[in-house]
mmCIF file of C-alpha atoms in Angstrom:
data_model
loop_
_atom_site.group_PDB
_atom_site.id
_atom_site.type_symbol
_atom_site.label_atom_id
_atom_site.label_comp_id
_atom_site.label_asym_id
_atom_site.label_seq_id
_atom_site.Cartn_x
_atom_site.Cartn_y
_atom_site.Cartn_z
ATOM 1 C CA UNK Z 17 -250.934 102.198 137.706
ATOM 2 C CA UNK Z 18 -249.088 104.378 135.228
ATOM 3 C CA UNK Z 19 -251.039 106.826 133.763
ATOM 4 C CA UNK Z 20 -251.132 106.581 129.640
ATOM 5 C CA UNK Z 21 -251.885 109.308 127.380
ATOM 6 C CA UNK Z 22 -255.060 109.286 125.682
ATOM 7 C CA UNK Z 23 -255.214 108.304 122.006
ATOM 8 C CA UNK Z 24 -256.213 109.123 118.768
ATOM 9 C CA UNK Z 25 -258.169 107.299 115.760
ATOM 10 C CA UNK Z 26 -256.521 107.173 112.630
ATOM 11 C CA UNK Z 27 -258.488 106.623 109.450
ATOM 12 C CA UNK Z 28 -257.560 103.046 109.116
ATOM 13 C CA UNK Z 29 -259.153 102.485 112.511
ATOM 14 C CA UNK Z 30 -256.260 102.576 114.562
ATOM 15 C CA UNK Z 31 -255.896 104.266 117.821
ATOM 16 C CA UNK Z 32 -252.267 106.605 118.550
ATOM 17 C CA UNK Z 33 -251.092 107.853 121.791
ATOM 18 C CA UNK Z 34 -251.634 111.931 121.472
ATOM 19 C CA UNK Z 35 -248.126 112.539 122.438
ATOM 20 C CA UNK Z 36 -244.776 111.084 121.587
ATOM 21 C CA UNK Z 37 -240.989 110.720 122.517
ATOM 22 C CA UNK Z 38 -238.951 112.487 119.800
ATOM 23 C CA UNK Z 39 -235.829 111.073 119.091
ATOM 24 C CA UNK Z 40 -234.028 113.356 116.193
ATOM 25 C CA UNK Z 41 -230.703 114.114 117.684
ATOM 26 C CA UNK Z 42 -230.206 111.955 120.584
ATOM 27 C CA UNK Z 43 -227.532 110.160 119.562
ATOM 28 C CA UNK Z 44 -227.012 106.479 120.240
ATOM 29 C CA UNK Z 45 -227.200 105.720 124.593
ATOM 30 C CA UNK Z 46 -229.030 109.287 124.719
ATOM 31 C CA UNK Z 47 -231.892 107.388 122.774
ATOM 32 C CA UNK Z 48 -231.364 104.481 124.542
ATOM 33 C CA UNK Z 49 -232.195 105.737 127.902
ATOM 34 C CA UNK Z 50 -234.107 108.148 126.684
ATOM 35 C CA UNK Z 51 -236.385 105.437 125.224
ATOM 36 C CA UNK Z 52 -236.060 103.271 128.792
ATOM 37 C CA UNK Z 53 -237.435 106.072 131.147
ATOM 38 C CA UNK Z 54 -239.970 107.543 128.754
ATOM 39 C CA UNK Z 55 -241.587 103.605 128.533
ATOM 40 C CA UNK Z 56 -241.357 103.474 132.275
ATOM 41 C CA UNK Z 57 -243.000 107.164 132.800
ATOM 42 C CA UNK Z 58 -245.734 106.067 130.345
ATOM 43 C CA UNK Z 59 -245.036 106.850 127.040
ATOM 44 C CA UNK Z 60 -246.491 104.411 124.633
ATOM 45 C CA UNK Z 61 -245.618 106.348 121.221
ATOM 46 C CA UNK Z 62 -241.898 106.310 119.840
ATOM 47 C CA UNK Z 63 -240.275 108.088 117.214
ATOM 48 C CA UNK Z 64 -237.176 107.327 114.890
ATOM 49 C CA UNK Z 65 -235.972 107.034 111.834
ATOM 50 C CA UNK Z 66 -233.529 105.166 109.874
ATOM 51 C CA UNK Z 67 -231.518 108.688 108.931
ATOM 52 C CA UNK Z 68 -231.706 109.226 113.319
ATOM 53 C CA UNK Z 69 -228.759 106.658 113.156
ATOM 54 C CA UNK Z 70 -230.826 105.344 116.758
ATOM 55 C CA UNK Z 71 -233.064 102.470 115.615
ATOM 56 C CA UNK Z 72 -231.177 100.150 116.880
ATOM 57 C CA UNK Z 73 -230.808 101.794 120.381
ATOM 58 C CA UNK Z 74 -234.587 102.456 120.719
ATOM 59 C CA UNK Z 75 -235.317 99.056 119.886
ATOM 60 C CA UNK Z 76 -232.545 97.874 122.450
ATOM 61 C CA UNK Z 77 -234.747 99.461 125.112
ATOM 62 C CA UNK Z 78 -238.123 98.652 123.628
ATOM 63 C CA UNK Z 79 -236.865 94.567 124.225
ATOM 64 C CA UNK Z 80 -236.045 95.371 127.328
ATOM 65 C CA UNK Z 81 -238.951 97.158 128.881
ATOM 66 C CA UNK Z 82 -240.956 94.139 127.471
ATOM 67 C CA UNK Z 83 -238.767 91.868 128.882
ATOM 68 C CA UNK Z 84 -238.954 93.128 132.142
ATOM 69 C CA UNK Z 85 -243.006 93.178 131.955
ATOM 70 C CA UNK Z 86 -243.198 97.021 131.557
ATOM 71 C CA UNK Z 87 -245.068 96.528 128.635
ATOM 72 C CA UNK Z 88 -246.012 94.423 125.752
ATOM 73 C CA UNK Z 89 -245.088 94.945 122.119
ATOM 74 C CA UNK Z 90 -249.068 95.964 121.056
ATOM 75 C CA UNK Z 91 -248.933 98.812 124.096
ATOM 76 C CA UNK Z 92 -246.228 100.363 122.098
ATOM 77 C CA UNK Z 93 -246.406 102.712 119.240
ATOM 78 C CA UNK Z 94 -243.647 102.597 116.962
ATOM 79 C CA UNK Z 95 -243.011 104.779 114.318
ATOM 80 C CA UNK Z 96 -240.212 105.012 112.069
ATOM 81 C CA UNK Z 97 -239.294 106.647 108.335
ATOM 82 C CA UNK Z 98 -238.212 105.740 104.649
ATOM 83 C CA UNK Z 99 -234.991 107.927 104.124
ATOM 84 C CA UNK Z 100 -234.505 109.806 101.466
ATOM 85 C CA UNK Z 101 -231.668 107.483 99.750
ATOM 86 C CA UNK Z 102 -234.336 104.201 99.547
ATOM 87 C CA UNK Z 103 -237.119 106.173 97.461
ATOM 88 C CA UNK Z 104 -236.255 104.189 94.193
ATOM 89 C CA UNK Z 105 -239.070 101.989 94.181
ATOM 90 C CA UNK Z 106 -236.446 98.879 94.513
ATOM 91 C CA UNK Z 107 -235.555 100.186 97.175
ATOM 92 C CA UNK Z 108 -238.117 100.590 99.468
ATOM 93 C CA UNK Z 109 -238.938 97.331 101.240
ATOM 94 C CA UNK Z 110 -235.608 96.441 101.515
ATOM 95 C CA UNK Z 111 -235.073 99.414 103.116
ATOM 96 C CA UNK Z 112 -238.084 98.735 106.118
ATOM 97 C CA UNK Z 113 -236.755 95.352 106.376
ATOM 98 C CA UNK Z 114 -233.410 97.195 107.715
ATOM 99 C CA UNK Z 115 -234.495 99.313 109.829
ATOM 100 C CA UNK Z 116 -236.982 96.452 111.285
ATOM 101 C CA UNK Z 117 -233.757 94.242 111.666
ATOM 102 C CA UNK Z 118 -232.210 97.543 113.116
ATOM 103 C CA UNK Z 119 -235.084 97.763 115.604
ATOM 104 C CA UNK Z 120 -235.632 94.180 116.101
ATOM 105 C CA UNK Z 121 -239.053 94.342 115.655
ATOM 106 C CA UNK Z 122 -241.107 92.019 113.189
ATOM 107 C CA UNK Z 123 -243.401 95.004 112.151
ATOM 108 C CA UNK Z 124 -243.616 99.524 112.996
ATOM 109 C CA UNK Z 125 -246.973 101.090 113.783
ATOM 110 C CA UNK Z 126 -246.358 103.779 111.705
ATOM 111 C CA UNK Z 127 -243.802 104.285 108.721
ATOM 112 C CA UNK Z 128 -244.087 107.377 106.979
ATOM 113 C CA UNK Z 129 -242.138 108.840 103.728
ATOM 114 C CA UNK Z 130 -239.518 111.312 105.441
ATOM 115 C CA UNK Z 131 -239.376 113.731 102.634
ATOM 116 C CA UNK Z 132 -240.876 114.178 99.154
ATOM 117 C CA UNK Z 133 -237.397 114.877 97.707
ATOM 118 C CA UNK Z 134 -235.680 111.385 97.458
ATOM 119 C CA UNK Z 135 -231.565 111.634 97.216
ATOM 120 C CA UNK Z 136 -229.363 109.430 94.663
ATOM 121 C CA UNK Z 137 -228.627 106.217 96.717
ATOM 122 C CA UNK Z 138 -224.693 105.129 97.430
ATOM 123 C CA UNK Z 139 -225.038 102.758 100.153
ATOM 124 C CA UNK Z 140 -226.999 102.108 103.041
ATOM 125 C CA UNK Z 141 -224.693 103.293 105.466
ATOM 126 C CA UNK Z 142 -224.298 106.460 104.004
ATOM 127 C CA UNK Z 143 -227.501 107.259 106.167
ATOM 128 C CA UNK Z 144 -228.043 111.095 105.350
ATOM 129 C CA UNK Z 145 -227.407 111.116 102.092
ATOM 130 C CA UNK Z 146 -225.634 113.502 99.576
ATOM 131 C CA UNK Z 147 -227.218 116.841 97.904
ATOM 132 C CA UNK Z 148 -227.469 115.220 94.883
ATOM 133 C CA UNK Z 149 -231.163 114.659 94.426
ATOM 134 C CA UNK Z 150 -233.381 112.674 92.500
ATOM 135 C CA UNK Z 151 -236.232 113.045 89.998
ATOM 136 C CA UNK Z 152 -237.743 109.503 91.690
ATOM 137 C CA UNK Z 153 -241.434 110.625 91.921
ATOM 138 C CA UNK Z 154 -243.214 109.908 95.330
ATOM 139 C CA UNK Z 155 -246.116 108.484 94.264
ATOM 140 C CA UNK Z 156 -243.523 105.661 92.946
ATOM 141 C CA UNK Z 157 -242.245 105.261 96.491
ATOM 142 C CA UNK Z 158 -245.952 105.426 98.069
ATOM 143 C CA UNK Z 159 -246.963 102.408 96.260
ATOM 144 C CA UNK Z 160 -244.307 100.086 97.477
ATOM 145 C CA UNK Z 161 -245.348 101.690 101.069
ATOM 146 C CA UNK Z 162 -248.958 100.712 99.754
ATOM 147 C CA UNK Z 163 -247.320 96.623 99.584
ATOM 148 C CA UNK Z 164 -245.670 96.836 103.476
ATOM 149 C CA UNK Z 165 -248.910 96.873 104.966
ATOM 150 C CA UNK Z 166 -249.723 94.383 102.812
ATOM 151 C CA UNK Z 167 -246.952 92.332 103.969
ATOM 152 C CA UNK Z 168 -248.024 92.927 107.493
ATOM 153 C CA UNK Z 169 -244.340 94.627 108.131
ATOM 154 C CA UNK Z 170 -245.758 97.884 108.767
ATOM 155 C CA UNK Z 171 -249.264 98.637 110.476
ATOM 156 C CA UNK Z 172 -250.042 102.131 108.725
ATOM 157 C CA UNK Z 173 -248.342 104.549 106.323
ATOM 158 C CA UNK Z 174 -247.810 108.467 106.531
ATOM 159 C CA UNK Z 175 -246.435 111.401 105.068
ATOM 160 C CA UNK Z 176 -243.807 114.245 106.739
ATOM 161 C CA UNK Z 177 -242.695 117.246 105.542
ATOM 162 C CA UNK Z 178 -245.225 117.387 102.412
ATOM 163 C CA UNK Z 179 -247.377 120.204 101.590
ATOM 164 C CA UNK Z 180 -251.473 120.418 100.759
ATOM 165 C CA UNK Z 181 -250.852 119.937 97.001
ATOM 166 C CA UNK Z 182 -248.221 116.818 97.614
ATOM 167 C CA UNK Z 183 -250.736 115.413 100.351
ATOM 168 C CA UNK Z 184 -253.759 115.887 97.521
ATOM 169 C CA UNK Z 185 -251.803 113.952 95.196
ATOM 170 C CA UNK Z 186 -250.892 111.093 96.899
ATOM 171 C CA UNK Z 187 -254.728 110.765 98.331
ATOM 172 C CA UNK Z 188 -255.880 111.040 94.363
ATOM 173 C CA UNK Z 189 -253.337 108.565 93.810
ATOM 174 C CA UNK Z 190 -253.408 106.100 96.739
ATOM 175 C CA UNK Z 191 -254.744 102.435 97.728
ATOM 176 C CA UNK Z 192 -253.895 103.011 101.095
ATOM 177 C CA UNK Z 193 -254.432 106.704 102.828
ATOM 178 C CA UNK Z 194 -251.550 108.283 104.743
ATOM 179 C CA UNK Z 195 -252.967 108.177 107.947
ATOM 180 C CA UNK Z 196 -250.487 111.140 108.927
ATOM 181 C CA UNK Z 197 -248.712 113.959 107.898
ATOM 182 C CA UNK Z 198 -245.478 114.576 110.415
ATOM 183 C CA UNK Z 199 -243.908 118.280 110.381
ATOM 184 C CA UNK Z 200 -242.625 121.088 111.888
ATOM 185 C CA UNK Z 201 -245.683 122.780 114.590
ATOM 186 C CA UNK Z 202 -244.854 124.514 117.129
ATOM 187 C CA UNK Z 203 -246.593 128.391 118.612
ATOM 188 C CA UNK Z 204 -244.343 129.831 116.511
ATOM 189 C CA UNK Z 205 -244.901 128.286 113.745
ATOM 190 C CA UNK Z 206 -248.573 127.038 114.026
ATOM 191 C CA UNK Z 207 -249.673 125.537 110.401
ATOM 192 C CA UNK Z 208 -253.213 126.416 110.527
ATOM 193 C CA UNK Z 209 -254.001 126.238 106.737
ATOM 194 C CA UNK Z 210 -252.192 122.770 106.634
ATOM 195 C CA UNK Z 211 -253.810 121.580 109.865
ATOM 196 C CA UNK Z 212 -257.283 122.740 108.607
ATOM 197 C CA UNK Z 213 -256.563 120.712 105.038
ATOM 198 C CA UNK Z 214 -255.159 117.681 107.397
ATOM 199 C CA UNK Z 215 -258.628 117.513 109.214
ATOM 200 C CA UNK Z 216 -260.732 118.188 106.162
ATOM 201 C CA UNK Z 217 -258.953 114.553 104.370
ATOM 202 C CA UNK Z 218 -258.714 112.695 107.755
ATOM 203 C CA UNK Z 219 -255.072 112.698 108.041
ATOM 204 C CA UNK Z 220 -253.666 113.544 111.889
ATOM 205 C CA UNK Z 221 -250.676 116.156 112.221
ATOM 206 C CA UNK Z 222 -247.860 115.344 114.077
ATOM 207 C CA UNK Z 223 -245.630 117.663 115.109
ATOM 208 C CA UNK Z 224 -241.675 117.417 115.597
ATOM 209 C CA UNK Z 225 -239.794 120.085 117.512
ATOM 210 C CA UNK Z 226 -242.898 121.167 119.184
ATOM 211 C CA UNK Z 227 -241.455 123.558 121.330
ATOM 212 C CA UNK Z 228 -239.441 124.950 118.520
ATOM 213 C CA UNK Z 229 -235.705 124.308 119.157
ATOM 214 C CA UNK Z 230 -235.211 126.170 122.058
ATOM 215 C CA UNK Z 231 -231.981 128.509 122.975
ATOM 216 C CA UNK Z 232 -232.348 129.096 126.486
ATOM 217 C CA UNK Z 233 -229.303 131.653 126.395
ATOM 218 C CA UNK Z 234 -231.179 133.710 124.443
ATOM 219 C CA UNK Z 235 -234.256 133.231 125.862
ATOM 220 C CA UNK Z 236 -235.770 131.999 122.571
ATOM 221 C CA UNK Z 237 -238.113 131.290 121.474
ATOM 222 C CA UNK Z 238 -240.441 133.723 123.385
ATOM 223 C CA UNK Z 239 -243.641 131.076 123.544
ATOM 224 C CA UNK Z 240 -240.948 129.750 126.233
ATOM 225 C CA UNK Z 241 -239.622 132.197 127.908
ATOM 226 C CA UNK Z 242 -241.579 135.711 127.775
ATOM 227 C CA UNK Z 243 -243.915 137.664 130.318
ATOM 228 C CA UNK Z 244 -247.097 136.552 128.559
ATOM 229 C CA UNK Z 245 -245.651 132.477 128.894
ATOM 230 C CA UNK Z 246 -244.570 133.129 132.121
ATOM 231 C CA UNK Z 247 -248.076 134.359 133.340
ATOM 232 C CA UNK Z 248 -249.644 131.299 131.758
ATOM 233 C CA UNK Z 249 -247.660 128.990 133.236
ATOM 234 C CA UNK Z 250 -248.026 130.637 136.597
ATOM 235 C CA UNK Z 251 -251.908 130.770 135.922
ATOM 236 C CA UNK Z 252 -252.226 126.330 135.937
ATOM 237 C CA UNK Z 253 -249.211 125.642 138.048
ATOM 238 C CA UNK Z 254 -246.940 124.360 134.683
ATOM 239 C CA UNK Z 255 -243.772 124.968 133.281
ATOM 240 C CA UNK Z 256 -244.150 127.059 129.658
ATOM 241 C CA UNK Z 257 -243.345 123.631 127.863
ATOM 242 C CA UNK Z 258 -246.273 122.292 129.557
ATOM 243 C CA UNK Z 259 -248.216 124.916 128.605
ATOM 244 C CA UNK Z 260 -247.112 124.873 124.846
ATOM 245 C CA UNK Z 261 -247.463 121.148 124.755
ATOM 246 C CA UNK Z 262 -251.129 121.138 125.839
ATOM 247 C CA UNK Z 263 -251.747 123.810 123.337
ATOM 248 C CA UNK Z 264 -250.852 121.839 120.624
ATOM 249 C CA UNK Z 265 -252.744 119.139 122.401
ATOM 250 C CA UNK Z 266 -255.839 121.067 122.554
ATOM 251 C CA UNK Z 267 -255.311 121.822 118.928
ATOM 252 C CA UNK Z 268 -255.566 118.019 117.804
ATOM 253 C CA UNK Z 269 -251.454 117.957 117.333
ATOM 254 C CA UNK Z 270 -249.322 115.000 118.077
ATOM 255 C CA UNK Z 271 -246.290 116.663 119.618
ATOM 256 C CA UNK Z 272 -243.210 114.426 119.571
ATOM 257 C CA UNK Z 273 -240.724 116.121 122.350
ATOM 258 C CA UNK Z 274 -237.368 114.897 122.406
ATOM 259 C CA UNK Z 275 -235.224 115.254 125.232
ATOM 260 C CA UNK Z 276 -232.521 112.797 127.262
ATOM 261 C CA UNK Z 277 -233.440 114.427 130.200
ATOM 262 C CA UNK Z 278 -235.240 112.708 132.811
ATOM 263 C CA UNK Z 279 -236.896 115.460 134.355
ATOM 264 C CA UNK Z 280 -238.024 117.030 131.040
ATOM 265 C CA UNK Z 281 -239.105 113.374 129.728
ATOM 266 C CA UNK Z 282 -241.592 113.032 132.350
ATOM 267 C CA UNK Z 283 -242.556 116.985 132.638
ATOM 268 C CA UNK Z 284 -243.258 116.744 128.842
ATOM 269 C CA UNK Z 285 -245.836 113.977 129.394
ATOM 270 C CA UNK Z 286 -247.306 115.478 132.059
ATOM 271 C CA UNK Z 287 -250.330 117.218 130.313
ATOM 272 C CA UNK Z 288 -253.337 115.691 130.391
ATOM 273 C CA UNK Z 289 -254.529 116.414 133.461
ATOM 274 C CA UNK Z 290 -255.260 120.272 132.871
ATOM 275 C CA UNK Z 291 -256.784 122.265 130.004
ATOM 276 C CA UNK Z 292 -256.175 125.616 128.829
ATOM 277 C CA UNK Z 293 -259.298 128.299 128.418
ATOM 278 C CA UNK Z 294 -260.485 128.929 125.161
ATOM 279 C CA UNK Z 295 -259.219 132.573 125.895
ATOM 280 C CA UNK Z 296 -255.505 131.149 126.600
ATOM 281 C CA UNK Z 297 -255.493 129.121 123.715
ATOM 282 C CA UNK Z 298 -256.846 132.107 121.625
ATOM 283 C CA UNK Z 299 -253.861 133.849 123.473
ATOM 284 C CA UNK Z 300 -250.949 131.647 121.451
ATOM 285 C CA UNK Z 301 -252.177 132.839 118.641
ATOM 286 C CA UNK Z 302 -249.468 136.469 118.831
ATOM 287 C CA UNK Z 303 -246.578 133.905 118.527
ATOM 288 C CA UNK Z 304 -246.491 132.821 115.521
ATOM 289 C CA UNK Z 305 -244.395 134.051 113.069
ATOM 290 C CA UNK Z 306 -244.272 131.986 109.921
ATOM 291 C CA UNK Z 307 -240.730 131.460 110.677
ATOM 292 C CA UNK Z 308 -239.620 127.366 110.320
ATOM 293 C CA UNK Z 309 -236.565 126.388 112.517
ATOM 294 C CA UNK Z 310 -236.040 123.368 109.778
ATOM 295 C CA UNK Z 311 -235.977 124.674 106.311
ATOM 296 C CA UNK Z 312 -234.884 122.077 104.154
ATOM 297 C CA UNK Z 313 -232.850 124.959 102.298
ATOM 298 C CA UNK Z 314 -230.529 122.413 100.719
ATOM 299 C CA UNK Z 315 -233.443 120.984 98.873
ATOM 300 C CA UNK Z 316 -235.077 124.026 97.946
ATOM 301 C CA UNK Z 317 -234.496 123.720 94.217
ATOM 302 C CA UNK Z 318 -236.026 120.534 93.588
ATOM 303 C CA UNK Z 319 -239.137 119.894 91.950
ATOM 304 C CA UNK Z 320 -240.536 118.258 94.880
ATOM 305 C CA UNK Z 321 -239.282 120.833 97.224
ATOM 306 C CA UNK Z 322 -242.183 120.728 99.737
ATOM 307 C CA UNK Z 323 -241.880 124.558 101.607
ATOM 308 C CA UNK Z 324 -242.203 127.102 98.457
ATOM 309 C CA UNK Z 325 -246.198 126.726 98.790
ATOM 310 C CA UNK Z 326 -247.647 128.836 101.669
ATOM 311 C CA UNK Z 327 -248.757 125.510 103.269
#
């Protein structure tokens, strides 16, 4: 029997696995096999996005994992994103009906609004966009999110990369509550003020590049590789990515690791069978630094510019 990880219950009801496959940068068969051994090692919660470019290679694998019986389409949680290009209103369920198509899957878990900024549209394919940015408010786009569920193409609706006063707005605003708010946690950067607000308005925090984005030349960042890691991981028998993992665990995070290594894809799921102490929790604390490893900086002089406000 492969063991699962526990889940989580959103405020629509629905349950999440507690930790994630990340799939930002791996790049076409890297998310592809990627997605294949995570499914067999137990992962039930995968994430993309249309502006990942690897839709279409997740989904690839997700067919055939339930083709060959690993699992069923309702064991798996999918989540995927609205890019920036497909906020105009018109755009939006066209724009889940392609990356649906592109994951061959009648309906996502979990699609969530990858920015607040939207970006002047060209054409689909130009996937990432352009710096030229546009004044298409997000409460706009949320509302044709809103009709998806309706539609029964997508299960539940989120937020990433918005603040406490963008999150506020959309809940003043909304028929149907984000269930999530996806963005940057890791020890160094810990989001305790936007955690607390997440918890306070029932909205779960999921957190991408959980283990920061590590440089193992350098020995960065230190939550990885220092004296005071080291110890800890000594201490329950885990690597310092377990360790960091279950922290954010323990905090009520959803870390999303990416990696297309097989070793580290099963390592990184490997933490739910030992808990930190209150006092090595406590301990993480003396890492963070306030410090983001994904700024946005392009962005930063838009009106919807999420990362001016301290959280």
């Amino acid at each position: 029997m492969t063991n699962l990880a526990p889940t989580i219950r959103l405020n629509n009801g629905r349950e999440m696995p507690i930790l994630g496959l990340g799939t930002w940068k791996s790049f076409e068969s890297d998310a592809y096999h990627s997605t294949r051994h995570a499914l067999d090692v137990g992962y039930r919660h995968l994430d993309t996005a249309f502006v990942y470019e690897n839709e279409a290679e997740v989904g690839q694998a997700i067919a055939e994992k339930i083709a060959e019986g690993v699992v069923t389409r309702e064991q798996v949680f999918v989540t995927t994103k609205l890019g920036g290009i497909h906020h105009d209103p018109a755009l939006v369920e066209r724009a889940c009906r392609l990356s649906l198509s592109n994951l061959g899957l009648e309906y996502v878990d979990l699609y969530l609004m990858h920015m607040p900024v939207g970006q002047k549209f060209h054409n689909d394919s130009n996937v990432h966009g352009t710096l030229e940015l546009t004044d298409v408010d997000y409460l706009d786009t949320w509302r044709e999110m809103e009709k998806l569920v309706d539609l029964g193409l997508v299960r539940s609706i989120g937020l990433s990369n918005f603040n406490a006063a963008q999150t506020e707005r959309v809940l003043a605003n909304c028929r149907v509550r984000p269930v999530v708010n996806q963005v940057e946690c890791h020890p160094g950067f810990q989001q305790r003020q936007l955690r607390d607000h997440a918890k306070q308005h029932g909205l779960v925090i999921c957190a991408y590049c959980p283990l920061a984005r590590p440089q193992p030349a350098r020995h960065w960042p230190p939550f990885l590789y220092d004296d005071h890691a080291q110890q800890l991981a000594k201490k329950y028998g885990r690597t310092t990515a377990q360790i960091c993992l279950r922290y954010l665990v323990q905090l009520g995070v959803v870390p999303l690791p990416k990696s297309s290594n097989k070793a580290r894809i099963e390592e990184n799921f490997r933490v739910f069978d030992f808990e930190l102490s209150p006092e090595d929790v406590a301990s993480m604390e003396q890492y963070h630094t306030g410090q983001r490893t994904v700024p946005f900086s392009g962005m930063a002089g838009h009106k919807f510019y999420p990362f001016h406000d301290e959280f």
